[in-house]
Coordinates of C-alpha atoms and ligand atoms in Angstrom, one line a residue:
M816 CA 25.3 32.0 18.4
I817 CA 23.3 28.8 17.6
S818 CA 21.3 27.7 20.6
Q819 CA 20.7 24.0 21.6
W820 CA 17.3 23.8 20.2
Q821 CA 18.5 25.2 16.9
L822 CA 21.3 22.7 16.8
R823 CA 18.7 20.0 17.5
A824 CA 16.4 21.1 14.8
A825 CA 19.2 21.4 12.3
F826 CA 20.6 18.0 13.2
A827 CA 17.2 16.3 12.8
A828 CA 16.7 18.0 9.4
R829 CA 20.2 17.1 8.1
L830 CA 19.9 13.5 9.3
S831 CA 16.6 13.3 7.5
E832 CA 18.1 14.6 4.3
M833 CA 21.0 12.1 4.6
Y834 CA 18.8 9.2 5.4
G835 CA 16.5 10.1 2.5
R836 CA 19.5 9.9 0.1
E837 CA 20.5 6.5 1.6
V838 CA 17.0 5.0 1.8
P839 CA 14.7 6.5 -0.9
A840 CA 11.6 4.6 0.4
Y841 CA 11.9 6.8 3.5
T842 CA 11.2 9.8 1.4
T843 CA 8.0 8.1 0.1
L844 CA 7.0 7.5 3.7
V845 CA 7.5 11.2 4.6
D846 CA 5.6 12.3 1.5
V847 CA 2.6 10.0 2.2
S848 CA 2.7 11.1 5.9
R849 CA 2.5 14.7 4.9
E850 CA -0.4 14.0 2.5
V851 CA -2.3 12.2 5.2
N852 CA -1.7 15.0 7.7
E853 CA -2.9 17.6 5.3
D854 CA -6.1 15.6 4.6
V855 CA -6.8 15.1 8.3
L856 CA -6.3 18.8 9.0
R857 CA -8.7 19.6 6.1
A858 CA -11.3 17.2 7.4
Q859 CA -11.0 17.9 11.1
G860 CA -9.9 21.5 11.4
A861 CA -8.6 22.6 14.8
D862 CA -9.4 19.2 16.3
A863 CA -6.5 17.7 14.3
E864 CA -4.1 19.9 16.3
R865 CA -5.2 18.8 19.7
L866 CA -2.1 16.7 20.2
G867 CA 0.4 19.2 18.7
S868 CA 0.4 21.9 16.1
I869 CA 0.6 20.8 12.5
S870 CA 4.0 22.5 12.2
R871 CA 5.4 20.5 15.1
V872 CA 3.8 17.2 13.8
T873 CA 5.1 17.8 10.3
A874 CA 8.7 18.4 11.5
E875 CA 8.6 15.7 14.1
R876 CA 10.9 12.6 13.8
H877 CA 12.3 10.0 16.0
G878 CA 15.5 8.2 15.1
A879 CA 16.8 4.8 16.2
I880 CA 20.5 3.9 16.7
R881 CA 22.3 1.0 18.2
V882 CA 25.7 0.9 19.9
G883 CA 27.9 -1.8 21.4
T884 CA 29.3 -0.8 24.8
R885 CA 28.6 1.4 27.8
A886 CA 31.5 3.6 26.7
E887 CA 29.9 4.2 23.3
L888 CA 26.6 4.9 24.9
A889 CA 28.2 7.4 27.2
Q890 CA 29.6 9.2 24.1
V891 CA 26.1 9.1 22.5
A892 CA 24.8 10.8 25.6
R893 CA 27.4 13.6 25.2
V894 CA 26.5 14.1 21.5
F895 CA 22.7 14.3 22.3
G896 CA 23.4 16.3 25.5
A897 CA 24.8 19.0 23.1
L898 CA 21.3 19.0 21.5
G899 CA 19.5 19.4 24.8
M900 CA 18.4 15.7 24.8
R901 CA 18.4 13.7 28.0
P902 CA 18.1 10.0 28.6
V903 CA 14.5 9.1 29.5
G904 CA 13.2 5.6 30.3
F905 CA 14.7 2.1 30.4
Y906 CA 13.6 -0.6 28.0
D907 CA 14.7 -4.2 28.2
L908 CA 14.0 -5.6 24.8
R909 CA 15.7 -9.0 25.7
E910 CA 12.5 -9.7 27.8
A911 CA 10.0 -8.0 25.5
A912 CA 11.0 -10.0 22.4
A913 CA 10.5 -13.7 21.6
S914 CA 13.4 -13.8 19.1
A915 CA 16.9 -12.9 20.0
V916 CA 17.1 -9.1 20.5
P917 CA 20.1 -8.8 22.9
V918 CA 19.8 -5.1 23.7
V919 CA 18.7 -2.7 26.4
S920 CA 17.6 0.8 25.5
T921 CA 16.8 4.3 26.5
A922 CA 15.5 7.3 24.6
F923 CA 17.2 10.7 24.3
R924 CA 14.8 13.6 24.1
P925 CA 14.1 17.1 25.2
V926 CA 12.2 17.1 28.5
D927 CA 10.5 20.4 29.1
G928 CA 7.4 21.6 27.4
E929 CA 8.9 24.6 25.7
E930 CA 11.8 22.7 24.3
L931 CA 9.5 19.9 23.1
A932 CA 7.3 22.5 21.3
R933 CA 10.4 24.0 19.6
N934 CA 11.6 20.7 18.3
P935 CA 10.7 17.3 19.8
F936 CA 13.4 15.2 18.1
R937 CA 14.1 12.0 20.0
V938 CA 16.3 9.0 19.4
F939 CA 15.6 5.5 20.6
T940 CA 19.1 4.2 21.5
S941 CA 19.9 0.6 22.1
M942 CA 23.1 -1.0 23.6
L943 CA 24.2 -4.5 22.9
T944 CA 24.5 -6.9 25.9
P945 CA 27.5 -9.1 25.2
A946 CA 27.6 -10.1 28.9
D947 CA 24.3 -11.9 28.6
P948 CA 25.1 -15.7 28.5
R949 CA 21.7 -16.5 27.0
F950 CA 23.0 -15.1 23.7
F951 CA 26.8 -15.1 23.9
D952 CA 29.1 -17.9 25.2
P953 CA 32.3 -16.8 26.9
E954 CA 34.4 -17.2 23.8
L955 CA 32.1 -15.2 21.6
R956 CA 31.7 -12.6 24.3
A957 CA 35.4 -12.1 24.6
R958 CA 35.9 -11.8 20.8
L959 CA 32.9 -9.3 20.6
E960 CA 34.2 -7.2 23.4
T961 CA 37.7 -7.0 21.9
F962 CA 36.2 -6.0 18.6
L963 CA 34.0 -3.3 20.1
A964 CA 36.8 -1.9 22.3
S965 CA 39.0 -1.4 19.2
R966 CA 36.6 0.8 17.2
E967 CA 35.9 4.5 17.4
L968 CA 32.3 5.7 16.6
F969 CA 32.7 9.4 17.4
P970 CA 35.9 11.4 16.6
P971 CA 37.4 13.3 19.6
E972 CA 36.7 16.6 17.8
L973 CA 33.0 15.9 17.7
L974 CA 32.9 15.0 21.4
A975 CA 34.9 18.1 22.4
L976 CA 32.4 20.3 20.5
A977 CA 29.5 18.4 22.0
D978 CA 30.8 19.0 25.6
R979 CA 31.2 22.7 24.8
A980 CA 27.7 23.0 23.4
E981 CA 26.3 21.2 26.4
A982 CA 28.2 23.4 28.9
E983 CA 27.5 26.7 27.2
Q984 CA 24.1 25.7 25.8
E985 CA 25.1 27.2 22.4
L986 CA 27.9 27.3 19.9
P987 CA 29.3 30.0 17.6
E988 CA 28.1 29.6 14.1
Q989 CA 31.3 28.1 12.6
D990 CA 31.7 25.6 15.4
A991 CA 28.0 24.7 15.2
E992 CA 28.5 24.0 11.5
R993 CA 31.5 21.7 12.2
F994 CA 29.6 20.0 15.0
L995 CA 26.6 19.3 12.7
Q996 CA 28.8 17.9 9.9
L997 CA 30.7 15.6 12.2
A998 CA 27.5 14.5 14.1
V999 CA 25.6 13.6 10.9
A1000 CA 28.7 11.9 9.4
A1001 CA 28.9 9.6 12.5
F1002 CA 25.5 8.1 11.6
E1003 CA 26.1 7.6 7.9
L1004 CA 26.3 4.0 6.5
S1005 CA 29.9 3.2 6.2
T1006 CA 31.4 1.9 2.8
E1007 CA 34.2 0.1 4.6
P1008 CA 34.1 -3.6 3.7
I1009 CA 32.6 -5.8 6.4
D1010 CA 34.3 -8.9 7.6
K1011 CA 31.9 -11.5 6.2
A1012 CA 32.8 -14.4 8.4
W1013 CA 32.6 -12.3 11.6
Y1014 CA 29.3 -10.8 10.6
E1015 CA 27.8 -14.2 9.9
T1016 CA 29.1 -15.6 13.2
L1017 CA 27.2 -12.9 15.0
E1018 CA 24.2 -13.3 12.7
R1019 CA 23.7 -16.9 13.9
V1020 CA 23.1 -15.5 17.4
S1021 CA 21.1 -12.4 16.3
A1022 CA 20.9 -10.2 13.2
V1023 CA 20.7 -7.3 15.6
A1024 CA 24.0 -8.3 17.2
A1025 CA 25.6 -8.5 13.7
D1026 CA 24.3 -5.1 12.8
I1027 CA 25.8 -3.6 15.9
G1028 CA 28.9 -5.6 16.6
G1029 CA 29.8 -6.9 13.1
V1030 CA 30.9 -3.5 11.7
R1031 CA 33.3 -0.8 12.8
S1032 CA 30.9 2.1 12.8
T1033 CA 27.3 2.9 13.7
H1034 CA 24.5 4.2 11.5
I1035 CA 21.0 5.5 11.8
N1036 CA 18.7 2.5 11.6
H1037 CA 15.5 4.4 10.8
L1038 CA 13.9 7.8 11.1
T1039 CA 10.2 7.9 11.8
P1040 CA 7.8 10.7 10.8
R1041 CA 4.6 11.3 12.8
V1042 CA 1.2 10.9 11.2
L1043 CA -2.3 11.9 12.3
D1044 CA -4.0 8.8 10.9
I1045 CA -1.8 5.7 10.9
D1046 CA -4.6 3.4 9.5
E1047 CA -4.9 5.6 6.5
L1048 CA -1.2 5.8 6.1
Y1049 CA -0.9 2.0 6.2
R1050 CA -3.6 1.7 3.5
R1051 CA -1.9 4.3 1.2
M1052 CA 1.6 2.7 1.5
T1053 CA 0.2 -0.7 0.8
E1054 CA -1.7 0.7 -2.2
R1055 CA 1.7 2.0 -3.5
G1056 CA 3.0 -1.5 -3.4
I1057 CA 5.2 -1.0 -0.3
E1058 CA 5.2 -4.1 1.8
M1059 CA 4.3 -3.2 5.4
I1060 CA 4.7 -5.4 8.4
D1061 CA 1.5 -7.3 9.3
T1062 CA 0.3 -5.1 12.1
I1063 CA 0.1 -1.7 13.7
Q1064 CA 1.8 -2.0 17.1
G1065 CA 0.3 -0.5 20.2
P1066 CA -3.3 0.4 21.1
P1067 CA -6.0 -0.6 18.6
K1068 CA -7.9 1.7 16.3
W1069 CA -11.0 2.6 18.4
T1070 CA -13.5 5.4 18.9
G1071 CA -12.0 6.9 22.1
P1072 CA -9.1 9.3 22.4
D1073 CA -5.7 8.4 21.0
L1074 CA -3.6 7.1 23.8
L1075 CA 0.2 6.4 24.0
L1076 CA 1.7 5.4 20.7
R1077 CA 0.8 3.4 17.6
Q1078 CA 3.6 2.4 15.2
T1079 CA 4.1 0.4 12.0
S1080 CA 6.9 -0.1 9.6
F1081 CA 7.8 -1.4 6.1
R1082 CA 10.1 -4.3 5.8
A1083 CA 13.9 -3.8 5.9
L1084 CA 15.2 -3.3 2.4
A1085 CA 18.2 -5.0 0.9
E1086 CA 21.1 -2.5 0.7
P1087 CA 24.3 -3.1 -1.2
R1088 CA 27.2 -3.4 1.3
A1089 CA 30.9 -4.3 0.6
L1090 CA 31.9 -7.6 2.2
R1091 CA 35.4 -9.0 2.7
T1092 CA 35.6 -12.8 2.3
P1093 CA 38.0 -15.0 4.4
D1094 CA 40.5 -15.0 1.5
G1095 CA 40.6 -11.2 1.4
E1096 CA 38.5 -10.6 -1.6
V1097 CA 36.0 -7.7 -1.5
T1098 CA 32.6 -8.6 -3.0
S1099 CA 29.4 -6.8 -3.2
G1100 CA 26.7 -8.3 -0.9
A1101 CA 23.3 -7.1 0.3
L1102 CA 22.1 -6.7 3.9
R1103 CA 18.6 -6.1 5.2
V1104 CA 18.8 -4.1 8.4
R1105 CA 17.3 -0.7 7.8
F1106 CA 13.6 0.0 7.5
G1107 CA 11.1 2.8 7.5
E1108 CA 8.7 3.3 10.4
V1109 CA 5.8 5.7 11.0
E1110 CA 3.9 6.5 14.2
A1111 CA 0.8 8.2 15.6
R1112 CA 1.1 9.8 19.1
G1113 CA -1.6 10.0 21.7
I1114 CA -2.1 11.1 25.2
A1115 CA 0.5 10.2 27.9
V1116 CA -1.0 7.8 30.5
T1117 CA -0.4 7.7 34.3
R1118 CA 1.1 4.6 36.0
A1119 CA -2.5 3.4 36.5
G1120 CA -3.3 4.0 32.8
R1121 CA -0.1 2.1 31.8
A1122 CA -1.0 -0.8 34.1
L1123 CA -4.4 -1.0 32.4
Y1124 CA -2.7 -0.9 29.0
D1125 CA -0.4 -3.7 29.9
R1126 CA -3.2 -5.8 31.4
L1127 CA -5.3 -5.4 28.2
L1128 CA -2.2 -6.5 26.2
T1129 CA -2.1 -9.7 28.2
L1130 CA -5.8 -10.2 27.8
V1131 CA -5.5 -9.8 24.1
D1132 CA -2.6 -12.4 24.1
Q1133 CA -4.7 -14.8 26.1
Q1134 CA -7.8 -14.5 23.9
A1135 CA -5.7 -14.7 20.7
T1136 CA -4.2 -18.0 22.0
A1137 CA -7.6 -19.3 22.9
H1138 CA -9.1 -18.4 19.6
P1139 CA -6.4 -18.8 16.9
G1140 CA -8.7 -17.9 14.1
A1141 CA -9.7 -14.5 15.6
D1142 CA -8.6 -11.1 14.4
R1143 CA -6.2 -9.7 17.1
A1144 CA -7.1 -6.1 16.3
E1145 CA -10.8 -6.9 16.6
L1146 CA -10.2 -8.6 20.0
A1147 CA -8.2 -5.6 21.2
R1148 CA -10.9 -3.2 20.1
T1149 CA -13.6 -5.1 21.9
L1150 CA -11.5 -5.2 25.1
W1151 CA -10.7 -1.5 24.9
A1152 CA -14.4 -0.5 24.5
E1153 CA -15.1 -2.5 27.6
H1154 CA -12.3 -1.3 29.9
V1155 CA -11.0 2.0 28.7
P1156 CA -12.9 5.3 29.3
G1157 CA -14.0 6.7 26.0
T1158 CA -13.6 10.4 26.7
E1159 CA -10.7 12.7 27.8
R1160 CA -13.0 13.8 30.7
E1161 CA -13.3 10.3 32.1
L1162 CA -9.6 9.6 31.6
A1163 CA -8.8 12.7 33.7
A1164 CA -11.4 11.9 36.3
Q1165 CA -10.1 8.4 36.8
E1166 CA -6.5 9.6 36.8
L1167 CA -5.6 7.4 33.9
A1168 CA -4.0 10.1 31.6
Y1169 CA -2.1 13.3 32.0
F1170 CA -3.5 16.7 31.2
K1171 CA -2.3 20.3 31.4
Y1172 CA -4.8 22.4 33.2
S1173 CA -5.4 26.1 32.7
V1174 CA -7.9 28.8 33.8
A1175 CA -10.6 29.2 31.2
P1176 CA -10.6 32.6 29.5
D1177 CA -14.5 32.5 29.6
R1178 CA -14.8 31.4 33.2
P1179 CA -17.7 32.7 35.3
R1180 CA -17.3 36.4 36.1
D1181 CA -20.4 36.8 38.3
G1182 CA -18.4 37.2 41.5
S1183 CA -19.0 33.6 42.6
R1184 CA -16.2 31.7 44.3
P1185 CA -14.6 28.9 42.3
P1186 CA -15.0 25.4 43.8
E1187 CA -11.9 23.7 45.2
I1188 CA -12.4 20.3 43.5
L1189 CA -10.8 19.9 40.0
G1190 CA -13.8 17.9 38.6
D1191 CA -16.1 20.8 39.6
L1192 CA -13.8 23.4 38.2
L1193 CA -13.9 21.5 34.9
T1194 CA -17.7 21.0 34.8
Q1195 CA -18.5 24.5 35.9
G1196 CA -16.3 26.0 33.2
W1197 CA -13.5 27.5 35.3
V1198 CA -10.7 25.3 34.0
R1199 CA -9.8 23.7 30.8
A1200 CA -7.8 20.5 30.3
E1201 CA -5.4 19.9 27.3
P1202 CA -4.0 16.4 26.9
I1203 CA -0.2 15.9 27.4
V1204 CA 1.3 14.1 24.5
Y1205 CA 3.1 10.8 25.0
E1206 CA 6.8 11.5 24.2
D1207 CA 8.2 8.1 24.9
F1208 CA 8.2 4.5 23.5
L1209 CA 6.6 1.2 24.4
P1210 CA 8.8 -1.9 25.0
R1211 CA 6.5 -4.4 23.5
S1212 CA 6.0 -2.3 20.3
A1213 CA 9.7 -1.7 20.1
A1214 CA 10.4 -5.4 20.3
G1215 CA 7.7 -6.0 17.7
I1216 CA 9.4 -3.5 15.3
F1217 CA 12.8 -5.1 15.9
Q1218 CA 11.4 -8.6 15.4
S1219 CA 9.2 -8.1 12.5
N1220 CA 12.2 -7.0 10.6
L1221 CA 14.3 -10.0 11.3
S1222 CA 14.1 -13.0 8.9
E1223 CA 15.6 -15.4 11.5
A1224 CA 14.8 -15.8 15.1
G1225 CA 18.4 -16.2 16.1
S1226 CA 19.4 -18.3 19.0
R1227 CA 18.9 -17.9 22.7
D1228 CA 19.7 -20.3 25.6
N1229 CA 17.0 -19.9 28.2
E1230 CA 18.7 -22.3 30.6
Q1231 CA 21.2 -19.5 31.3
Q1232 CA 20.5 -16.7 33.8
G1233 CA 20.3 -13.4 32.0
A1234 CA 22.7 -10.5 32.8
A1235 CA 20.9 -7.9 35.0
Y1236 CA 20.6 -4.4 33.7
D1237 CA 18.2 -1.7 34.9
S1238 CA 17.7 2.0 34.9
D1239 CA 20.2 2.6 37.7
W1240 CA 22.8 0.5 35.9
L1241 CA 22.3 2.6 32.8
S1242 CA 22.5 5.8 34.8
G1243 CA 25.9 4.7 36.2
A1244 CA 27.1 3.5 32.8
I1245 CA 26.6 6.9 31.2
D1246 CA 27.1 9.0 34.3
R1247 CA 23.8 10.8 33.8
E1248 CA 20.5 10.1 35.5
V1249 CA 18.1 8.1 33.3
L1250 CA 14.9 10.0 33.9
D1251 CA 11.5 8.4 34.8
P1252 CA 9.0 9.4 32.1
F1253 CA 6.0 9.2 34.5
A1254 CA 7.7 11.7 36.8
L1255 CA 8.2 14.1 33.9
Y1256 CA 4.6 14.0 32.8
E1257 CA 3.4 14.3 36.4
R1258 CA 5.6 17.3 37.0
Q1259 CA 4.1 19.0 34.0
Q1260 CA 0.6 18.3 35.2
N1261 CA 1.3 19.4 38.8
E1262 CA 2.9 22.7 37.6
S1263 CA -0.2 23.5 35.6
L1264 CA -2.4 22.7 38.7
A1265 CA -0.3 24.9 40.9
Q1266 CA -0.7 27.7 38.3
V1267 CA -4.5 27.3 38.3
A1268 CA -4.6 27.4 42.1
S1269 CA -2.6 30.5 42.2
E1270 CA -4.6 32.3 39.5
L1271 CA -7.9 31.4 41.1
H1272 CA -6.6 32.1 44.7
L1273 CA -7.4 28.6 45.8
T1274 CA -5.5 27.5 49.0
T1275 CA -6.5 23.9 48.3
L1276 CA -7.2 22.2 45.1
K1277 CA -8.4 18.6 45.3
G1278 CA -7.4 15.9 42.8
A1279 CA -8.9 15.0 39.5
S1280 CA -11.3 12.4 41.0
Ligands
OOG194 C1 14.7 0.2 17.5 C2 13.3 -0.4 17.4 C3 12.3 0.3 18.3 C4 10.5 2.1 18.1 O1 10.1 3.1 17.5 O2 9.9 1.5 19.0 C5 11.9 1.6 17.7 C6 15.7 -0.3 16.5 O3 15.3 -1.0 15.5 O4 16.9 0.0 16.7 O5 12.5 2.3 17.0
NI195 NI1 11.4 3.6 15.9

């Protein structure tokens, strides 16, 4: 029998192999990431593994896919459900992006600590919003919806196997093999000729809309390795002549602990695609939609920590507008040094980030009673705190990644009222609860605190501050 986590690990590995064949620059990115990780490990020793073992980090990938309808998204949820991946978080990229990015998104990922440690594979999944009149007029919306309703992204055999794997939490070896083949094939780039006129009609609205709704299948858009030093990675890729986007998205490089998520990418590459012209002729064209991305993960922040992050982003925006000549990264670094605590200890004390607490093996053994306040337990050496890694995404960064890979801004009519979507809508659409990422981290932290209280026989344990 092949368990869900084994299916997930095998799927991630095979997808990576397939994508490497399709986009060779991805293989370069993976190689350079591995080199950087080895160098960081050599230079920093055990500290390099504070946010995940080197084996987890080396195998870690996230994928990005895009689908057209809620029915397609519900099918994606079944395929990933088979792999033990649940929908977490709601991202509205229509609002986060300045250019036309008409999608809303969630991320499918494992949610409990043990499953994440076994294999943390996650997929950022976006759904087109044809009902949003800012992007699609009634006629185009109707054509688009008809087109999407007539295609099949996932064969019934794949979905049946997925449902079985989810219900039984495992599959016999032969069925697992079949499931993996069908699942990987569903995300391969299709060779079927693309209707050129239709693709271009959608492209005038948004290149993302064309990539999703202009073709009869879906494909993996990118796969992202994790790196321990993203600034060094950026430097080495540039040195190899690979054109990276202008910035590293997310928190700035600074001297304090790594927080949340930093990401960067190389520009989408021209890939040969068969196109059918209006007179029926099939020609060879080139489309730029798929790119390579890399990321560095930091500590998960609390709601208060996230509010601080968002406030600093706004401040950086304001200062960058006021001083057009200034270096954004430098502005961000200065603001961070001023407003963000520079140690894990302070982040915990101010309840800005999440930690997993455990009783210290070398705690006092002199018969004294442990204090009942978390801060005192930490300073007196009774308890240790390990950072909880951020497993999710950032809307502003995601929009930046989408946008920096579009050559045209597309069109958007801001006079129109946007169609409303939220986390509850998404839950209903896929008939599964879209989980709140903060609640997941909080639960992990609370479980660890309950364990500490029980081991130290504390009836009350007062909060971090
Ligand atoms: C998704 C872009 C967002 C990330 O890592 O933030 C993303 C896409 O291009 O489909 O992948
Ligand atoms: Ni990504």
